[in-house]
Amino acid sequence: MDFSYITFPFETLLAVLLVSSHQKLKYGWPPRIKAGITFGLVTLLYFVLGLSANQSGYTIDTVEMLYLPFICILYLGFAAALAVIVQQLYDVTPVEALVTMVMGYGLQHLSVGIVNTFLRAVPLQTLGSGLGSGLGGAGSMAAVGELAADTARILIMAVCYAIAYHWLTPRFHIHVEAVQQSMRWVWLSVFILSSAIVFNMVLTIEVTSHAGGAAASSLGAMGTGGLAALGMTGPVVPLAVEYSFRIMDFLCTLLGMSVLLLVSTRDQLMSDLDMLTHLNEAKVQHYDMSRENMELVNAKFHDVRKSLASVRATIQNLDGLSGVDSDALNVPAESLKSMQELENAIRIYDSIFQTGDDFIDSVLTEKSLYCSAHSIRFNAMVDGRAFSFLEPADVAALFGNIIDNAIEAVESSSLPDEQRVIELSAHVSGGYAVLSSSNFYTGSVTISSETGLPVSAKTDSRFHGYGMKSIAAVVQERGGQVNVQADNDAHIFEIRVVLPVE
């Protein structure tokens, strides 16, 4: 029985587990035991069928007629079993299990294609046999050639899987709802991969038959296990034809995997975009309501403050008039002082920001009131007119998220009072609107080398990093730049957004 036929189940299982490594494993040993039993039974059936076919004594005509349906049913059943194993091991839906299985199967087939192309270009088995014939030890050297070929297969497969683990797996994420809306692309990928394998087998059988002999054992290398399991030998496919088939097989497999990857990437981007849109819309509604409420409260408190000031002034005037007994007024000095303090407390609602942009005013005022209530100094020098070209959703994304992140950083109880400060600046410089913020923080901040943005430390995965993603999305849409710096020694975080003024 051919080595590739023996290793196929384990190679495919490893590929599927590799691409699903980001999925959440089910808790406990029972799921693992159940998956192990399933894989053991399916693999045993796979080998029994292969051995039965090997000992059946089929003629080439019978094989040409029966091999393709037999091998298709065999591998289709094994693929279905892999999808079941994925569902047994991981907390996934049937759709996720299907997509994961297809991607893993494609990875195995792609890797095998690379292995077989290498072994065709560097025929280690043939070289071993030829060298053995020249030295009079054909049997032993042929065994060495087989061992060298099998070792090369294992090493090349390991390299392919390692590359896939570091590049493919981090980019392969499945969002069930979005995938269900794009199932036609999933089925297209399944069709492409299946066609690549089956079409490869059919063409190889036809070519070897027209070449004047039985189907070659190299068909096993061309496909996923091959006729080598049937104990068949024959002439080698012409090199030019075989390489043409290998290139076609490689491209079709790569295309099928790319379709799945693009669908998953598109789903991730669409999900992020929908989340950012909903969050920004919610913030816009919140700030609109906040502005209306603050204007109403400010108007009422303004009237109350004026009334208090009028009463206090009247009392003081009466107290200073000649002929008026101050004791008769019966107003203690402490009461006048309390009235003054109450005026000052209400006066804060007169300090609504007036930057030249009403929406920015509402954002800054709300954040300022929050900071005042939580002993945070909020120093803002903002020219709202410089950002008047922004939509309210963009203002909420930029100003709201930047200030929220700063507040979250300085609210830490381990920061001393003198470091509970947020500095915000927004102005026009050289035809660009510049928004910058700085604050202290505790712990350490990691800046992603890919995005240039800080890695979120939030434990709530629903909103993991969406604040920074929202900022980056607005900056990218407006053709601007965002620069983030974190000094983990001084514990100072700075963010600077530069947008071209429209």
Coordinates of C-alpha atoms in Angstrom, one line a residue:
M1 CA 0.0 0.0 0.0
D2 CA 1.4 3.4 -1.0
F3 CA 2.8 5.7 1.8
S4 CA 0.6 8.6 0.7
Y5 CA -2.5 6.4 1.0
I6 CA -1.5 5.6 4.6
T7 CA -0.7 9.1 5.7
F8 CA -3.7 10.8 4.0
P9 CA -6.2 10.5 6.9
F10 CA -3.7 11.9 9.4
E11 CA -2.6 14.7 7.0
T12 CA -6.1 15.8 6.4
L13 CA -7.1 15.6 10.1
L14 CA -4.1 17.7 11.0
A15 CA -4.9 20.3 8.3
V16 CA -8.5 20.6 9.5
L17 CA -7.4 21.0 13.1
L18 CA -4.8 23.5 12.1
V19 CA -7.3 25.9 10.3
S20 CA -9.8 25.4 13.2
S21 CA -7.3 26.2 15.9
H22 CA -8.9 29.6 16.6
Q23 CA -12.2 28.0 17.4
K24 CA -13.4 27.5 20.9
L25 CA -12.8 23.9 22.1
K26 CA -15.6 22.2 24.0
Y27 CA -15.0 21.7 27.7
G28 CA -13.9 18.4 29.1
W29 CA -12.6 15.1 27.8
P30 CA -15.8 13.5 26.5
P31 CA -15.9 15.5 23.3
R32 CA -12.2 14.6 22.6
I33 CA -12.8 10.9 23.3
K34 CA -15.9 11.0 21.0
A35 CA -14.0 12.7 18.2
G36 CA -11.1 10.2 18.7
I37 CA -13.4 7.2 18.4
T38 CA -15.1 8.7 15.3
F39 CA -11.7 9.3 13.6
G40 CA -10.5 5.8 14.6
L41 CA -13.6 4.1 13.1
V42 CA -13.5 6.1 9.9
T43 CA -9.8 5.5 9.4
L44 CA -10.2 1.8 10.0
L45 CA -12.9 1.6 7.4
Y46 CA -10.8 3.6 5.1
F47 CA -7.9 1.2 5.3
V48 CA -10.2 -1.9 5.1
L49 CA -11.6 -0.7 1.9
G50 CA -8.2 0.1 0.5
L51 CA -6.8 -3.3 1.4
S52 CA -9.9 -5.0 0.0
A53 CA -9.5 -3.2 -3.3
N54 CA -5.8 -4.1 -3.3
Q55 CA -6.5 -7.8 -3.0
S56 CA -9.5 -8.0 -5.4
G57 CA -7.5 -8.6 -8.5
Y58 CA -9.3 -6.1 -10.7
T59 CA -8.3 -5.7 -14.3
I60 CA -7.5 -2.3 -15.7
D61 CA -10.8 -2.1 -17.6
T62 CA -12.7 -2.8 -14.4
V63 CA -10.6 -0.2 -12.5
E64 CA -11.1 2.5 -15.1
M65 CA -14.9 1.9 -14.7
L66 CA -15.1 1.5 -11.0
Y67 CA -12.2 3.4 -9.5
L68 CA -13.5 6.9 -9.9
P69 CA -17.0 6.3 -8.2
F70 CA -15.3 4.2 -5.5
I71 CA -12.6 6.7 -4.6
C72 CA -15.1 9.6 -4.8
I73 CA -17.5 7.9 -2.4
L74 CA -14.6 7.0 -0.1
Y75 CA -13.2 10.5 0.2
L76 CA -16.6 12.1 0.3
G77 CA -17.4 9.9 3.3
F78 CA -14.1 10.7 4.9
A79 CA -14.7 14.5 4.4
A80 CA -18.2 14.2 6.0
A81 CA -16.6 12.4 8.9
L82 CA -14.1 15.2 9.4
A83 CA -16.9 17.8 9.5
V84 CA -18.5 15.7 12.2
I85 CA -15.2 15.5 14.1
V86 CA -14.9 19.3 14.0
Q87 CA -18.4 19.7 15.5
Q88 CA -17.6 17.2 18.2
L89 CA -14.4 19.0 19.2
Y90 CA -15.4 22.6 18.8
D91 CA -18.3 24.8 19.8
V92 CA -19.3 25.4 16.2
T93 CA -22.4 25.2 14.0
P94 CA -22.8 22.8 11.0
V95 CA -22.0 25.6 8.6
E96 CA -18.8 26.4 10.5
A97 CA -17.8 22.8 10.5
L98 CA -18.4 22.5 6.8
V99 CA -16.4 25.6 5.9
T100 CA -13.6 24.5 8.2
M101 CA -13.5 21.0 6.7
V102 CA -13.4 22.3 3.2
M103 CA -10.5 24.7 4.0
G104 CA -8.6 22.0 5.8
Y105 CA -9.1 19.5 2.9
G106 CA -8.0 22.1 0.4
L107 CA -4.8 22.8 2.5
Q108 CA -4.0 19.1 2.5
H109 CA -4.5 18.7 -1.2
L110 CA -2.5 21.8 -2.0
S111 CA 0.4 20.6 0.2
V112 CA 0.3 17.2 -1.5
G113 CA 0.4 18.8 -4.9
I114 CA 3.6 20.7 -3.9
V115 CA 5.1 17.5 -2.5
N116 CA 4.4 15.5 -5.7
T117 CA 5.7 18.3 -7.9
F118 CA 8.9 18.2 -6.0
L119 CA 9.2 14.4 -6.1
R120 CA 8.5 14.5 -9.9
A121 CA 11.2 17.1 -10.4
V122 CA 13.6 15.3 -8.0
P123 CA 12.7 11.6 -8.4
L124 CA 14.3 10.3 -5.3
Q125 CA 12.8 6.8 -5.7
T126 CA 14.1 6.4 -9.2
L127 CA 17.5 7.8 -8.4
G128 CA 17.8 5.3 -5.5
S129 CA 16.8 2.4 -7.8
G130 CA 19.1 3.5 -10.6
L131 CA 22.1 4.0 -8.2
G132 CA 21.4 0.5 -6.7
S133 CA 21.4 -1.1 -10.1
G134 CA 24.7 0.4 -11.0
L135 CA 26.3 -0.8 -7.7
G136 CA 24.6 -4.2 -7.7
G137 CA 22.4 -3.5 -4.7
A138 CA 19.1 -2.5 -6.3
G139 CA 16.9 -3.8 -3.5
S140 CA 18.6 -1.9 -0.7
M141 CA 19.1 1.3 -2.6
A142 CA 15.5 1.2 -3.8
A143 CA 14.5 1.1 -0.1
V144 CA 16.7 4.0 0.6
G145 CA 15.1 5.9 -2.3
E146 CA 11.6 5.2 -0.9
L147 CA 12.7 6.3 2.6
A148 CA 14.2 9.5 1.1
A149 CA 11.0 10.3 -0.8
D150 CA 8.8 9.6 2.3
T151 CA 11.1 11.8 4.4
A152 CA 10.9 14.6 1.8
R153 CA 7.1 14.3 1.8
I154 CA 6.9 14.7 5.6
L155 CA 9.3 17.7 5.7
I156 CA 7.6 19.5 2.8
M157 CA 4.2 18.9 4.3
A158 CA 5.4 20.2 7.7
V159 CA 6.7 23.4 6.0
C160 CA 3.4 23.9 4.1
Y161 CA 1.4 23.4 7.3
A162 CA 3.7 25.8 9.3
I163 CA 3.3 28.5 6.7
A164 CA -0.5 28.0 6.7
Y165 CA -0.6 28.1 10.5
H166 CA 1.2 31.5 10.7
W167 CA -0.4 33.1 7.7
L168 CA -3.8 31.4 6.9
T169 CA -5.1 30.6 10.3
P170 CA -5.0 34.1 11.8
R171 CA -7.0 35.4 8.7
F172 CA -9.5 32.6 8.6
H173 CA -12.5 33.6 10.7
I174 CA -16.1 32.4 10.3
H175 CA -19.1 34.5 11.1
V176 CA -22.1 32.2 10.8
E177 CA -24.8 34.8 10.0
A178 CA -22.7 36.4 7.3
V179 CA -21.6 33.0 5.8
Q180 CA -25.2 31.9 5.7
Q181 CA -25.9 34.9 3.5
S182 CA -22.9 33.9 1.3
M183 CA -23.4 30.1 1.1
R184 CA -23.3 30.3 -2.7
W185 CA -19.6 31.2 -2.4
V186 CA -19.0 28.3 0.0
W187 CA -20.6 25.9 -2.4
L188 CA -18.6 27.4 -5.3
S189 CA -15.4 26.7 -3.3
V190 CA -16.6 23.1 -2.6
F191 CA -17.3 22.7 -6.3
I192 CA -13.9 24.1 -7.4
L193 CA -12.0 21.9 -5.0
S194 CA -14.0 18.8 -5.9
S195 CA -13.6 19.4 -9.6
A196 CA -9.9 19.9 -9.2
I197 CA -9.5 16.5 -7.6
V198 CA -11.9 14.5 -9.8
F199 CA -10.9 16.2 -13.1
N200 CA -7.3 15.5 -12.3
M201 CA -8.0 11.8 -11.8
V202 CA -10.1 11.5 -14.9
L203 CA -7.6 13.2 -17.1
T204 CA -4.7 11.2 -15.7
I205 CA -6.5 7.9 -16.4
E206 CA -7.3 9.0 -20.0
V207 CA -3.8 10.2 -20.7
T208 CA -2.1 7.0 -19.4
S209 CA -4.6 4.9 -21.2
H210 CA -3.9 6.6 -24.5
A211 CA -0.2 6.4 -23.8
G212 CA -0.5 2.7 -24.2
G213 CA -0.7 1.2 -20.7
A214 CA -2.3 0.8 -17.4
A215 CA -3.0 3.8 -15.1
A216 CA 0.2 4.8 -13.6
S217 CA 1.0 4.6 -10.0
S218 CA 1.8 8.3 -10.3
L219 CA -2.0 8.9 -10.3
G220 CA -1.8 8.4 -6.6
A221 CA 0.5 11.4 -6.4
M222 CA -1.7 13.3 -8.7
G223 CA -4.8 12.8 -6.6
T224 CA -5.3 12.2 -2.9
G225 CA -4.3 8.6 -2.3
G226 CA -4.6 7.1 -5.7
L227 CA -4.5 3.9 -7.6
A228 CA -1.3 2.9 -5.8
A229 CA -3.7 1.5 -3.1
L230 CA -4.9 -0.9 -5.8
G231 CA -1.4 -2.2 -6.4
M232 CA -1.3 -0.9 -10.0
T233 CA 1.8 0.0 -12.0
G234 CA 2.2 1.4 -15.4
P235 CA 4.0 3.9 -17.6
V236 CA 4.8 7.4 -16.3
V237 CA 2.7 10.3 -17.6
P238 CA 4.7 12.4 -20.0
L239 CA 6.4 15.2 -18.1
A240 CA 4.9 18.1 -20.0
V241 CA 1.4 16.7 -19.6
E242 CA 1.8 15.8 -16.0
Y243 CA 3.2 19.3 -15.1
S244 CA 0.2 20.8 -17.0
F245 CA -2.2 18.8 -14.8
R246 CA -0.3 19.7 -11.7
I247 CA -0.4 23.4 -12.5
M248 CA -4.1 23.2 -13.2
D249 CA -4.7 21.3 -10.0
F250 CA -2.6 23.8 -7.9
L251 CA -4.4 26.8 -9.4
C252 CA -7.9 25.3 -8.9
T253 CA -7.2 24.3 -5.3
L254 CA -5.7 27.7 -4.6
L255 CA -8.7 29.4 -6.2
G256 CA -11.1 27.4 -4.0
M257 CA -9.3 28.2 -0.8
S258 CA -9.0 31.8 -1.8
V259 CA -12.8 32.0 -2.3
L260 CA -13.3 30.7 1.2
L261 CA -10.7 33.0 2.7
L262 CA -12.1 36.1 0.9
V263 CA -15.6 35.2 2.0
S264 CA -14.4 34.9 5.6
T265 CA -12.4 38.2 5.3
R266 CA -15.4 39.9 3.8
D267 CA -17.6 38.7 6.5
Q268 CA -15.2 40.0 9.2
L269 CA -15.0 43.4 7.5
M270 CA -18.7 43.6 7.0
S271 CA -19.3 42.6 10.6
D272 CA -16.9 45.2 11.9
L273 CA -18.4 47.8 9.6
D274 CA -21.9 47.1 10.8
M275 CA -20.8 47.2 14.4
L276 CA -19.0 50.5 13.9
T277 CA -22.0 52.0 12.1
H278 CA -24.4 50.9 14.9
L279 CA -22.1 52.2 17.6
N280 CA -21.6 55.6 15.9
E281 CA -25.3 56.0 15.3
A282 CA -26.0 55.2 18.9
K283 CA -23.4 57.7 20.0
V284 CA -24.9 60.4 17.7
Q285 CA -28.4 59.8 19.1
H286 CA -26.9 59.9 22.7
Y287 CA -25.1 63.2 22.1
D288 CA -28.1 64.8 20.5
M289 CA -30.3 63.9 23.5
S290 CA -27.5 64.9 25.8
R291 CA -27.2 68.3 24.1
E292 CA -31.0 68.9 24.3
N293 CA -31.1 67.9 28.0
M294 CA -28.1 70.1 28.9
E295 CA -29.6 73.1 27.1
L296 CA -32.9 72.6 28.9
V297 CA -31.2 72.1 32.3
N298 CA -28.8 75.0 31.7
A299 CA -31.7 77.3 30.9
K300 CA -33.5 76.3 34.1
F301 CA -30.4 76.5 36.2
H302 CA -29.5 79.8 34.7
D303 CA -32.9 81.2 35.8
V304 CA -32.4 79.7 39.3
R305 CA -28.9 81.2 39.6
K306 CA -30.2 84.6 38.6
S307 CA -33.0 84.3 41.1
L308 CA -30.6 83.3 43.9
A309 CA -28.3 86.2 42.9
S310 CA -31.2 88.6 43.0
V311 CA -32.4 87.4 46.4
R312 CA -28.9 87.5 47.9
A313 CA -28.3 91.0 46.5
T314 CA -31.7 92.2 47.8
I315 CA -30.8 90.9 51.3
Q316 CA -27.4 92.5 51.2
N317 CA -28.9 95.8 50.0
L318 CA -31.6 95.8 52.7
D319 CA -28.9 94.9 55.3
G320 CA -27.0 98.0 54.2
L321 CA -29.9 100.4 54.3
S322 CA -30.1 102.9 57.1
G323 CA -33.1 102.4 59.3
V324 CA -33.4 98.7 58.6
D325 CA -32.7 96.4 61.6
S326 CA -30.4 93.7 60.4
D327 CA -31.7 91.4 63.1
A328 CA -35.2 91.8 61.8
L329 CA -34.2 90.3 58.5
N330 CA -33.3 87.1 60.4
V331 CA -30.8 85.9 57.7
P332 CA -27.6 84.3 59.1
A333 CA -24.4 85.0 57.4
E334 CA -24.0 81.2 56.9
S335 CA -27.1 81.3 54.7
L336 CA -25.8 84.0 52.5
K337 CA -22.6 82.0 52.1
S338 CA -24.6 78.9 51.3
M339 CA -26.5 80.8 48.6
Q340 CA -23.2 81.9 47.1
E341 CA -21.9 78.3 47.0
L342 CA -25.1 77.2 45.4
E343 CA -24.7 79.8 42.7
N344 CA -21.2 78.7 42.0
A345 CA -22.3 75.0 41.9
I346 CA -25.0 75.9 39.4
R347 CA -22.7 78.1 37.4
I348 CA -21.0 75.0 36.0
Y349 CA -23.9 74.5 33.7
D350 CA -23.2 77.9 32.2
S351 CA -19.8 76.6 31.2
I352 CA -21.1 74.6 28.2
F353 CA -18.3 74.5 25.5
Q354 CA -18.7 77.0 22.7
T355 CA -16.2 75.8 20.1
G356 CA -18.2 76.9 17.0
D357 CA -19.7 73.5 16.3
D358 CA -22.8 72.5 18.3
F359 CA -22.2 68.8 18.1
I360 CA -18.6 69.0 19.3
D361 CA -19.9 71.3 22.1
S362 CA -22.3 68.6 23.3
V363 CA -19.6 65.9 23.2
L364 CA -17.1 68.1 25.1
T365 CA -19.6 69.3 27.7
E366 CA -20.8 65.8 28.5
K367 CA -17.2 64.6 28.9
S368 CA -16.3 67.6 31.0
L369 CA -19.2 67.1 33.4
Y370 CA -18.2 63.4 33.7
C371 CA -14.6 64.3 34.5
S372 CA -15.7 66.9 37.0
A373 CA -17.8 64.3 38.8
H374 CA -14.9 61.8 38.9
S375 CA -12.1 64.2 40.0
I376 CA -10.5 64.3 36.5
R377 CA -9.1 67.5 35.1
F378 CA -10.2 67.9 31.5
N379 CA -8.3 70.6 29.7
A380 CA -9.6 71.2 26.2
M381 CA -8.5 73.9 23.7
V382 CA -10.8 73.2 20.7
D383 CA -11.6 75.1 17.6
G384 CA -14.8 73.4 16.5
R385 CA -15.0 75.3 13.2
A386 CA -11.9 73.5 12.1
F387 CA -13.9 70.2 12.1
S388 CA -17.2 71.6 10.8
F389 CA -16.7 69.5 7.6
L390 CA -17.2 66.3 9.6
E391 CA -20.5 64.5 9.9
P392 CA -21.9 64.0 13.5
A393 CA -21.1 60.3 13.3
D394 CA -17.4 61.1 12.5
V395 CA -17.3 63.6 15.4
A396 CA -18.7 61.0 17.7
A397 CA -16.1 58.5 16.4
L398 CA -13.1 60.8 16.8
F399 CA -13.8 63.0 19.8
G400 CA -16.0 60.6 21.6
N401 CA -13.7 57.6 21.4
I402 CA -10.5 59.5 22.0
I403 CA -11.9 61.1 25.2
D404 CA -13.5 57.9 26.3
N405 CA -10.2 56.0 26.0
A406 CA -8.4 58.7 27.9
I407 CA -11.0 58.7 30.7
E408 CA -10.8 54.9 30.9
A409 CA -7.0 55.2 31.3
V410 CA -6.9 58.0 34.0
E411 CA -9.8 56.6 36.0
S412 CA -7.5 53.9 37.4
S413 CA -7.4 54.1 41.2
S414 CA -3.6 53.6 41.2
L415 CA -3.0 56.9 39.5
P416 CA -2.1 59.8 41.8
D417 CA -4.4 62.9 41.6
E418 CA -1.9 65.0 39.8
Q419 CA -1.9 62.5 36.9
R420 CA -5.6 62.3 36.5
V421 CA -5.4 64.8 33.7
I422 CA -6.6 64.8 30.1
E423 CA -5.2 67.3 27.6
L424 CA -7.1 67.7 24.4
S425 CA -6.3 70.1 21.5
A426 CA -8.1 70.6 18.2
H427 CA -7.1 73.3 15.7
V428 CA -6.3 74.0 12.1
S429 CA -2.6 74.0 10.9
G430 CA -1.4 74.4 7.4
G431 CA -4.7 73.3 5.8
Y432 CA -5.1 70.3 8.1
A433 CA -7.4 69.8 11.0
V434 CA -5.3 68.4 13.9
L435 CA -6.8 66.6 16.9
S436 CA -4.4 65.5 19.6
S437 CA -4.9 64.1 23.1
S438 CA -2.5 62.9 25.9
N439 CA -3.0 61.3 29.2
F440 CA -1.3 59.1 31.8
Y441 CA -2.0 55.4 32.2
T442 CA -1.1 52.4 34.3
G443 CA 0.4 49.2 33.2
S444 CA 1.7 48.9 29.6
V445 CA 0.3 49.6 26.2
T446 CA 1.2 47.4 23.2
I447 CA 1.1 49.0 19.7
S448 CA 0.2 46.6 16.9
S449 CA 3.0 46.4 14.2
E450 CA 0.3 45.8 11.6
T451 CA -2.2 48.5 12.3
G452 CA -0.1 51.0 14.3
L453 CA -3.0 51.1 16.9
P454 CA -2.9 50.0 20.5
V455 CA -4.1 46.4 21.2
S456 CA -7.3 46.5 23.1
A457 CA -7.2 45.1 26.7
K458 CA -10.9 44.9 27.1
T459 CA -12.3 41.6 28.2
D460 CA -15.7 42.2 26.6
S461 CA -15.3 40.6 23.1
R462 CA -18.4 42.3 21.8
F463 CA -16.7 45.7 21.7
H464 CA -13.1 44.5 21.6
G465 CA -11.0 47.3 20.0
Y466 CA -14.0 48.9 18.2
G467 CA -13.2 52.4 19.5
M468 CA -9.8 52.5 17.8
K469 CA -11.2 50.7 14.8
S470 CA -13.8 53.4 14.5
I471 CA -11.2 56.2 14.7
A472 CA -9.0 54.5 12.1
A473 CA -12.0 54.0 9.8
V474 CA -12.9 57.7 9.8
V475 CA -9.3 58.7 9.3
Q476 CA -8.9 56.3 6.4
E477 CA -12.2 57.5 4.8
R478 CA -11.1 61.1 5.1
G479 CA -7.6 60.5 3.7
G480 CA -5.9 61.5 6.9
Q481 CA -3.4 59.9 9.3
V482 CA -3.4 58.7 12.8
N483 CA -0.3 58.4 15.0
V484 CA -0.3 56.7 18.3
Q485 CA 2.6 56.8 20.8
A486 CA 2.9 55.0 24.2
D487 CA 5.8 55.6 26.5
N488 CA 5.6 52.6 28.9
D489 CA 8.4 54.2 31.1
A490 CA 6.8 57.6 31.6
H491 CA 3.3 56.0 31.2
I492 CA 2.2 58.8 28.8
F493 CA -0.2 57.9 25.9
E494 CA -0.5 60.3 23.0
I495 CA -2.7 60.1 19.9
R496 CA -2.7 62.6 17.0
V497 CA -5.2 62.7 14.1
V498 CA -4.5 64.8 11.1
L499 CA -7.3 65.3 8.5
P500 CA -7.2 67.4 5.3
V501 CA -9.7 70.3 5.6
E502 CA -12.5 69.9 3.0

